[in-house]
XYZ file of C-alpha atoms in Angstrom:
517
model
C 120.945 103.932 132.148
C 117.684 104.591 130.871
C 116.095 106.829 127.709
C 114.107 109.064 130.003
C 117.359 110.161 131.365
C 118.876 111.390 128.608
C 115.785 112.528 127.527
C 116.208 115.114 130.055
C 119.764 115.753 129.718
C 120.270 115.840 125.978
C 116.323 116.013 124.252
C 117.842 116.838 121.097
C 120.592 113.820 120.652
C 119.205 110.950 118.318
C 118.371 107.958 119.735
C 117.837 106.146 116.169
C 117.594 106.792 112.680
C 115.857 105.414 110.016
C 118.552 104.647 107.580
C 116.776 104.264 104.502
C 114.113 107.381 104.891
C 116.294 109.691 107.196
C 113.793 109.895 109.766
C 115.750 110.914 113.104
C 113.874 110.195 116.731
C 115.284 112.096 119.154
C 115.033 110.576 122.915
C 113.018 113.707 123.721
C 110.562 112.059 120.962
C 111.168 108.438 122.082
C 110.455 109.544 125.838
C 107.287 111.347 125.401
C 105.775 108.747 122.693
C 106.797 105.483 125.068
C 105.277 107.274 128.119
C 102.116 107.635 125.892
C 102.124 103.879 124.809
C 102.826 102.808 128.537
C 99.638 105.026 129.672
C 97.676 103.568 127.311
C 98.550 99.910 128.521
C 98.023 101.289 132.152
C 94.381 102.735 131.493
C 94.006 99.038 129.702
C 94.211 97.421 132.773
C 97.854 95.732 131.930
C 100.332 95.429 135.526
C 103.312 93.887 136.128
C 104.523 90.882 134.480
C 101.503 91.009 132.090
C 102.018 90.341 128.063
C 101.841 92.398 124.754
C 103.073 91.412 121.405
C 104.858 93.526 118.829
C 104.312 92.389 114.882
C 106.065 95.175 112.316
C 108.787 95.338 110.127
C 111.479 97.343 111.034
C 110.346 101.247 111.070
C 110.728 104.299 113.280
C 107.411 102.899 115.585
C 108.894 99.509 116.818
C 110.878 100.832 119.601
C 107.656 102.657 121.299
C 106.015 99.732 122.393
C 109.176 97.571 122.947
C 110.075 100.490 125.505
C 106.501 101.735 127.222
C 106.908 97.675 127.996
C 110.362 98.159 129.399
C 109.276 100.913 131.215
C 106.160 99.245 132.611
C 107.150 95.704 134.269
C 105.911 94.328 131.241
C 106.804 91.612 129.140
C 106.811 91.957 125.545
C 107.660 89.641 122.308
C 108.614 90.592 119.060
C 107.297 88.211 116.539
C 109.228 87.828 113.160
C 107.437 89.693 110.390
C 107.710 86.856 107.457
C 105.425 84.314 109.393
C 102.215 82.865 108.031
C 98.864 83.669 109.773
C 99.094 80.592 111.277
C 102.703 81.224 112.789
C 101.668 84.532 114.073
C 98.470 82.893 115.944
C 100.466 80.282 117.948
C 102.974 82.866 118.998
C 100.515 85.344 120.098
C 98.376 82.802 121.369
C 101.118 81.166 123.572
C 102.747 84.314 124.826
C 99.617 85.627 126.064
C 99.450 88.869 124.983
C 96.937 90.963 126.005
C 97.561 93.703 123.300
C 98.966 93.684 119.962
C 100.797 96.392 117.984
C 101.317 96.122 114.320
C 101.561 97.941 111.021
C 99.318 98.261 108.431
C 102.115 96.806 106.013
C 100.651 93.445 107.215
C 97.258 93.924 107.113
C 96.675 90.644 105.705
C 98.227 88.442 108.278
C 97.136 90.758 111.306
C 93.261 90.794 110.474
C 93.676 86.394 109.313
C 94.736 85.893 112.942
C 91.702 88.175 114.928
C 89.601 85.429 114.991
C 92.364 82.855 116.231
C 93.529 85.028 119.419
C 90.513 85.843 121.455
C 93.111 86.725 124.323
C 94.021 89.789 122.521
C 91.989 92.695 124.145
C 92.753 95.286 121.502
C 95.089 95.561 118.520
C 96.938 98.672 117.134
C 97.536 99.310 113.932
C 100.737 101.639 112.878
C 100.382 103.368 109.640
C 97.872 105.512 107.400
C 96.069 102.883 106.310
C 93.187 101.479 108.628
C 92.786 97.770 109.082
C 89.367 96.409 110.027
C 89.466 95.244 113.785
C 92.473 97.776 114.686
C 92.409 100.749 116.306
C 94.300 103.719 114.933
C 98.208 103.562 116.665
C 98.432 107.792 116.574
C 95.004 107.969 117.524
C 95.074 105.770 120.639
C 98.187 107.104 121.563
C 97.036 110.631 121.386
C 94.383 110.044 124.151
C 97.248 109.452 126.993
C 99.550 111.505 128.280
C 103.286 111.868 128.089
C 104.203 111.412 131.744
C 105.879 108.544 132.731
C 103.458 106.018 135.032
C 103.613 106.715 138.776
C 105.684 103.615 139.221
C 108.029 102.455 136.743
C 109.423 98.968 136.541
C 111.884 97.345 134.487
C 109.822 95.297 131.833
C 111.259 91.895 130.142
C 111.349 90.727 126.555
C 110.030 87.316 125.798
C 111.141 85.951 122.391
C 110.838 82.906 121.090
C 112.805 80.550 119.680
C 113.794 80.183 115.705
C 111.539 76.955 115.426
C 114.268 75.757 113.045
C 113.581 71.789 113.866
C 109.994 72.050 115.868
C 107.800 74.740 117.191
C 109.088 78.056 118.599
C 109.377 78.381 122.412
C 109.298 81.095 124.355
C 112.638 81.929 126.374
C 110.953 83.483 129.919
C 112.903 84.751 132.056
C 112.291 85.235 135.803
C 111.425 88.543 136.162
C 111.559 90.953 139.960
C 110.013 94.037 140.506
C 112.938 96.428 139.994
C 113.152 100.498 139.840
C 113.780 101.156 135.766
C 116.883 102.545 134.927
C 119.173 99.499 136.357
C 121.942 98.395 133.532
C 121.555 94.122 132.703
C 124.105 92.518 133.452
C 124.194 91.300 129.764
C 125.204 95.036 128.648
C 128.700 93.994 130.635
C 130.262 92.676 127.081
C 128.901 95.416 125.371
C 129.983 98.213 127.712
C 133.694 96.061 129.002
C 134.605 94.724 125.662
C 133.581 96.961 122.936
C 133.119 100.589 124.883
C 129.784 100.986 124.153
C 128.858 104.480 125.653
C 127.312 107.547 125.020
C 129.110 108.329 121.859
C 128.592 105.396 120.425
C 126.706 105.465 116.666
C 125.872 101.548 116.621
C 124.265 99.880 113.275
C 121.698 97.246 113.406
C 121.162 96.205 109.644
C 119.191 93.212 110.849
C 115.484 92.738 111.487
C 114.598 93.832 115.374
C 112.378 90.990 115.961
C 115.661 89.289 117.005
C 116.992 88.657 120.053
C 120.762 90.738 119.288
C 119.346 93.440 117.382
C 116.528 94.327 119.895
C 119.045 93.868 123.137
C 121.762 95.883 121.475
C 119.689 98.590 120.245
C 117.949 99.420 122.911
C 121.164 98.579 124.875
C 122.486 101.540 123.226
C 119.924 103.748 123.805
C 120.076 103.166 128.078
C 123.791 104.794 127.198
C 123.080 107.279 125.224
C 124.127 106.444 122.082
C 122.834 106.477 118.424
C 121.090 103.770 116.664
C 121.183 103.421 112.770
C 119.036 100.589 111.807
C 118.282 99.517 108.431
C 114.910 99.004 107.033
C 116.601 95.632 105.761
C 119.501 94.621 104.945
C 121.087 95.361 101.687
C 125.001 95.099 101.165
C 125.855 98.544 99.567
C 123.261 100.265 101.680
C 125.186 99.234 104.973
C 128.551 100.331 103.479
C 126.760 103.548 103.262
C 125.099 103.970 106.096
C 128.709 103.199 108.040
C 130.078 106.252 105.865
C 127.342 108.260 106.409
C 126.897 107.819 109.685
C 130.371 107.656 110.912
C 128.902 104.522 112.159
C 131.429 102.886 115.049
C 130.089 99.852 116.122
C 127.942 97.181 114.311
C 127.040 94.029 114.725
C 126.091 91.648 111.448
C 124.991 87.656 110.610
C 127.342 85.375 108.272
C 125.272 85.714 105.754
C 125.823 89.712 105.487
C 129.509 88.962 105.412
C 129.043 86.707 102.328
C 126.393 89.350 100.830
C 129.262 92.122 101.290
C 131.960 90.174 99.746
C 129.943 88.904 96.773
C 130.060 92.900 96.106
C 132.377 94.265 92.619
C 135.612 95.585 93.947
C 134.861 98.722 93.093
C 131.779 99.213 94.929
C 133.751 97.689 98.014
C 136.332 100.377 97.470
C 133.899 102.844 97.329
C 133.146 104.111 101.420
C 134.887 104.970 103.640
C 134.606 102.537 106.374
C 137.336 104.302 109.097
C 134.977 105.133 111.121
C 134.375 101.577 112.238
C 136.024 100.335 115.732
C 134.130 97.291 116.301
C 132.399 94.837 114.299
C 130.616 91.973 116.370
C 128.998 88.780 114.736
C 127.184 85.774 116.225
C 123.633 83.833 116.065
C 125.144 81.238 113.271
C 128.044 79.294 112.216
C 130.484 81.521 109.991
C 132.981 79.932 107.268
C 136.696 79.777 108.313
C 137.347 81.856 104.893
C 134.307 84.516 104.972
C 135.960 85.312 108.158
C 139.467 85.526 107.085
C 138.272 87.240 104.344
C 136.365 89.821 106.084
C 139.374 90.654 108.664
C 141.479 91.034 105.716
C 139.370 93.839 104.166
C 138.318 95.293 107.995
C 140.854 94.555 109.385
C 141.444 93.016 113.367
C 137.869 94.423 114.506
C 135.558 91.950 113.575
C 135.012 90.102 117.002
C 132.992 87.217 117.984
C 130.553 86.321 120.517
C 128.648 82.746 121.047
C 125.069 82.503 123.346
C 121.668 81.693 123.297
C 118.548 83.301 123.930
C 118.252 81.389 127.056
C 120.977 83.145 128.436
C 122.604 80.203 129.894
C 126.005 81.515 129.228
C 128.405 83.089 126.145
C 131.860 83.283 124.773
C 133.787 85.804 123.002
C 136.831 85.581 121.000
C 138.738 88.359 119.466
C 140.105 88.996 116.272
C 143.443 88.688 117.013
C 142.765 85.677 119.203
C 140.509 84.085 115.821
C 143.415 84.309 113.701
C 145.746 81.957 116.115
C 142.527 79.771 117.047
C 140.312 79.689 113.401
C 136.978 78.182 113.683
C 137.014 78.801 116.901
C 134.120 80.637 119.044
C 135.940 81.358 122.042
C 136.747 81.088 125.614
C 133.590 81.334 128.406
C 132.676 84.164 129.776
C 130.331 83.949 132.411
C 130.784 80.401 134.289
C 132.116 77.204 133.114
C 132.258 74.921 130.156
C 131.540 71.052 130.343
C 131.598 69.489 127.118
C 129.524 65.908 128.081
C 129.149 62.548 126.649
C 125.872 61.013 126.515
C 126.150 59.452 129.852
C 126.880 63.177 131.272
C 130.595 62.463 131.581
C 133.046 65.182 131.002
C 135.694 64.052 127.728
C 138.828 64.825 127.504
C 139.841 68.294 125.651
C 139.361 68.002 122.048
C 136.577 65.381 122.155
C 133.543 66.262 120.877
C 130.504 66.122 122.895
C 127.174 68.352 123.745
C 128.005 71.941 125.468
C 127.027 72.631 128.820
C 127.297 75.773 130.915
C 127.256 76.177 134.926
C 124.529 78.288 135.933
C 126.003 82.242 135.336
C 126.052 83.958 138.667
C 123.711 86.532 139.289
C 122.075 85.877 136.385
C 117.906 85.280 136.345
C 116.923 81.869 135.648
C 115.255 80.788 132.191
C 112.436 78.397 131.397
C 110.704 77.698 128.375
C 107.144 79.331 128.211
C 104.679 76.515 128.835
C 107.240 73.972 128.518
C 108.234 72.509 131.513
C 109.636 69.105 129.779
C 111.990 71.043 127.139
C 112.845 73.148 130.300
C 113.719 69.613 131.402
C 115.805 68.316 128.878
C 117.791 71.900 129.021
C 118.535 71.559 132.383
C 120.685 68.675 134.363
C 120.588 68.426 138.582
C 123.281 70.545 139.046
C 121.817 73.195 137.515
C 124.109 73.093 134.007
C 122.525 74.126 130.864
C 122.654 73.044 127.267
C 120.643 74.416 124.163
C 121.728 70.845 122.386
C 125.233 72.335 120.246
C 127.892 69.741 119.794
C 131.220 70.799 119.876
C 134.832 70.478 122.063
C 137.131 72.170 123.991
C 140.893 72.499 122.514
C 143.828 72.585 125.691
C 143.802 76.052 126.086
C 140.016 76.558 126.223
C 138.434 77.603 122.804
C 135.361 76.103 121.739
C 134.663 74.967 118.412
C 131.828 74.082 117.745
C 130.526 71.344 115.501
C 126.654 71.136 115.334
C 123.238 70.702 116.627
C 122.237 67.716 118.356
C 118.864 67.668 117.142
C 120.334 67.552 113.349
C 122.986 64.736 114.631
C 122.401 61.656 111.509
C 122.614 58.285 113.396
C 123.427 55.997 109.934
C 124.201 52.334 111.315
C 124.518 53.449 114.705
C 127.440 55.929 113.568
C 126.371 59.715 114.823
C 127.320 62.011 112.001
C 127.062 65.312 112.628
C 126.144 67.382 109.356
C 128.178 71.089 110.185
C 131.124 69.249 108.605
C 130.058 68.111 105.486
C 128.319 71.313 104.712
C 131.271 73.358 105.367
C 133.344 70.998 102.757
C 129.942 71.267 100.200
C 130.018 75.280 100.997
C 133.704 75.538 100.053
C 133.320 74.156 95.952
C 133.282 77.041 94.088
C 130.394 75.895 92.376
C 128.244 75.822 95.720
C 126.456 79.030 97.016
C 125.105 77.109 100.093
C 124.430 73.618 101.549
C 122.077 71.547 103.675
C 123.002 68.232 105.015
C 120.836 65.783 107.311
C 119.512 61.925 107.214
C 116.601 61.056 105.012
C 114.877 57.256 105.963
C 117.254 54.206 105.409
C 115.949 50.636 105.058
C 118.850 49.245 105.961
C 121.227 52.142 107.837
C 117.575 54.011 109.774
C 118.907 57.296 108.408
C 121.429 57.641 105.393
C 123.270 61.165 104.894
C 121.582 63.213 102.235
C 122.233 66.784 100.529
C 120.747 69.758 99.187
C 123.248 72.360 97.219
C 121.915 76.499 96.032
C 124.580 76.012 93.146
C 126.241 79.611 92.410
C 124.306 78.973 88.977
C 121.310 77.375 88.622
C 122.120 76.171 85.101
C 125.297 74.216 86.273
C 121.937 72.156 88.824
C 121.826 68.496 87.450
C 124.226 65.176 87.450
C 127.294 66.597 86.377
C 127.679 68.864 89.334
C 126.084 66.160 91.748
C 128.655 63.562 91.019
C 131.156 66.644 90.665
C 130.204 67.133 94.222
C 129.953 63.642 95.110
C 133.167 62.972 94.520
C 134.584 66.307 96.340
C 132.991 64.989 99.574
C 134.877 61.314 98.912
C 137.767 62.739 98.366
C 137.924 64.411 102.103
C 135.667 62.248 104.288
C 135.194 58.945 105.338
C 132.510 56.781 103.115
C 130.347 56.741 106.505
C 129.840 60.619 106.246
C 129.461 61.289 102.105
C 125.980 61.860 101.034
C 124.576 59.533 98.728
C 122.556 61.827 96.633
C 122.503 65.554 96.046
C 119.411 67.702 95.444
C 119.213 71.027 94.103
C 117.028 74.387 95.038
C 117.378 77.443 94.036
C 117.900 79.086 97.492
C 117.435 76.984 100.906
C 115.381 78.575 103.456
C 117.158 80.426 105.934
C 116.499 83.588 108.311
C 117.515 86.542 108.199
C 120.001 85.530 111.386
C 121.388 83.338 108.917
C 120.320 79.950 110.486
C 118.973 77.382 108.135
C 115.649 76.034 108.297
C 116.739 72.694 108.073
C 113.102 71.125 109.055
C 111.809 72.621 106.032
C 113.667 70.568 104.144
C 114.293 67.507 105.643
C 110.142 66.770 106.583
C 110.169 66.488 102.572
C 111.668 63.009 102.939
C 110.579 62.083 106.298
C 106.468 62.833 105.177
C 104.524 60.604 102.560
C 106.341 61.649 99.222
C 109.101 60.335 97.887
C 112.311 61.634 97.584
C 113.716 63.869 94.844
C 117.088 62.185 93.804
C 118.850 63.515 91.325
């Protein structure tokens, strides 16, 4: 279970490929080049448990450091490549990290931050172009050798949170000394459900920086399999690469669903997509009829898992089980369920409450870097965890979930949860996507408020807002409506698909007024 093995054993098999240039790294490459990066982190003094930071967009270099940390008892963090200097300089500066790889791509944010993260002992710099305060990647590597260190330990990745409704938090967890080369016991789905193996070709069209891309790409190269990753995502270009490839397993975000079907029929029409065996999708909520509408053209392989970077626990849910439980996420995989009141009371089966899992056995523990009080609030006395979703349980064990506590509108002393409404705004076929969470209230504290991406900007004004307004009356109570609708032209989401809901609701919540249309 490990690239250095099958570096040995098959030199010449691809370990990834670029999709967009072509570029193939065999694990004979990956092997020798991680061994080089993990000397050079050696000679710099770096041991055990010790931190480095990876900033680059997806290219054939990311992997090297992620691994000569996985191979070195190190702990590494991949930092998402669209954040502002300022972003970049808490992350860095929180997770400690000692060195810093990066590409000269983002020159501009990686020489902003040098004088904000005096903990960083030197900085790398991937590409042909030199950046002032960086040190030449190829060059620096050049200098070690390719032998692995004389003791190799399993490394850990450190990765932070989305920040979608506060700052990002680290997700550490507790780390042993342990030989490299043992399987996680995370890679059980991946290897149980889906037959992830040696002959796998698995395609990652999302950025690595994430938690799922990173785990199940590297995840497929301790088997032996082939990566195809995507420079970024574009619809056609993944329909491709699947063809191309003879891809058999992927793994995609809502949002690429929706990007794919938004494609003309004939361009849909136009791979050949047999290849395919499994298609897995998680990190956000997805629409009852994307999904439908996805199994319809894929057919029964497009699978669904539900977890957290914390680890705390997961479910999984089938096609075929979807389609007789829709909306649904799943049953539990790892350790019990508890869906709590606020008093920490379990309710009865199809009550909605906040999520809790039992502690996963044999899993490592989780705390949130620097955190101990969020690591607090996450964690009850017995030892059950919650990342704050709301949802229930149905009698025969699904979840469904429903929302985010932290986006929960309390309007009169009613909790509204906003998942609902935006699914019903989503659904107009006027409405490309939809926000939904409580702006200041005299009189209620918090009132229910919306902001719509209309399919067409022109339709944006009253017309469609009190077309809209009345869609929502017309299937909700009065208590959950919005009272106004805004318009943007696209609402600020990652590239997971989650919505950065804090972006938009600290417009009302600050000093300016509110944009009512």
């Amino acid at each position: 279970m490990w690239p250095g093995k099958h570096a040995r054993e098959r030199p010449d098999h691809p370990a990834y490929v670029m999709a967009g240039s072509g570029e193939v790294v065999t694990y004979a490459r990956l092997d020798e080049r991680s061994n080089r990066v993990a000397q050079l982190l050696h000679a710099a003094g770096l041991r055990f448990g010790d931190h480095i930071a990876v900033l680059m967009e997806n290219r054939a270099e990311y992997f090297e450091p992620c691994w000569a940390a996985q191979r070195s008892g190190l702990t590494y963090t991949c930092i998402n490549s669209h954040l502002t200097a300022d972003e970049v300089a808490y992350i860095v500066n929180d997770c400690d990290a000692r060195v810093l790889f990066t590409s000269d791509t983002l020159a501009g944010v990686a020489t902003e931050i040098i004088d904000r993260t005096p903990k960083v002992e030197r900085r790398l710099v991937v590409g042909p172009t030199a950046v002032p305060g960086h040190e030449p990647y190829e060059e620096a590597i050049a200098a070690h050798p390719a032998e692995p260190l004389a003791e190799e330990l399993e490394g850990s990745r450190m990765l932070y949170s989305s920040g979608t409704t506060g700052r990002p938090k680290g997700v550490r967890y507790t780390a042993e000394r342990r030989v490299v080369g043992e399987m996680p016991a995370e890679m059980g789905m991946m290897t149980g459900f889906w037959g992830f193996g040696p002959d796998t070709v698995y395609l990652s069209p999302a950025p690595l920086y994430h938690s799922a891309p990173l785990f199940y790409s590297m995840s497929t190269m301790r088997l032996g399999g082939t990566c195809i990753v995507l420079e970024r995502f574009d619809p056609e270009a993944a329909l491709a690469a699947i063809e191309r490839y003879g891809v058999t397993h992927s793994q995609w975000v809502p949002t690429m669903f929706v990007r794919m079907l938004a494609l003309p029929d004939d361009v849909r029409g136009r791979y050949d997509l047999s290849s395919l065996r499994v298609a897995i999708h998680a990190a956000a909520p997805c629409r009852v009829d994307t999904k439908q509408a996805m199994i319809d053209w894929w057919g029964p392989i497009i699978d669904e898992y539900y977890s957290a970077t914390e680890g705390i626990g997961a479910t999984y849910i089938s096609a075929a089980d979807w389609l007789t439980h829709r909306g649904s996420v799943g049953r539990t995989l790892l350790a019990p369920i508890h869906i709590l009141d606020d008093d920490g009371a379990d309710v009865p089966a199809g009550e909605i409450g906040t999520v809790w899992f039992e502690a996963p056995p044999g899993r490592p523990g989780f705390a949130y870097h620097k955190d101990e009080a969020k690591t607090r609030e996450a964690t009850d006395e017995r030892g059950w965890s919650t990342v704050g979703d709301i949802g229930y349980l149905d009698a025969d064990g699904f979840l469904y979930l429903t929302d985010r506590r932290s986006f929960m509108i309390v309007a009169g002393g009613v909790n509204i949860y906003p998942q609902e409404i935006e699914d019903l705004l989503a659904s107009h076929p006027a409405v490309a996507d939809a926000a939904v969470f409580g702006i200041p209230d005299p009189d209620l504290g918090e009132r229910v408020h919306a902001v719509v991406q209309p399919l067409d900007w022109e339709t944006a004004g009253p017309a469609l807002a009190d077309e809209l307004l009345a869609h929502c009356r017309a299937h909700l109570s009065g208590q959950k409506c919005p009272r106004a609708i805004d318009f943007e032209r696209e609402l600020p989401r990652e590239d997971t698909g989650k919505l950065f809901k804090r972006r938009l609701r600290d417009r009302y919540w600050g000093d300016g007024p509110s944009r009512i249309v």
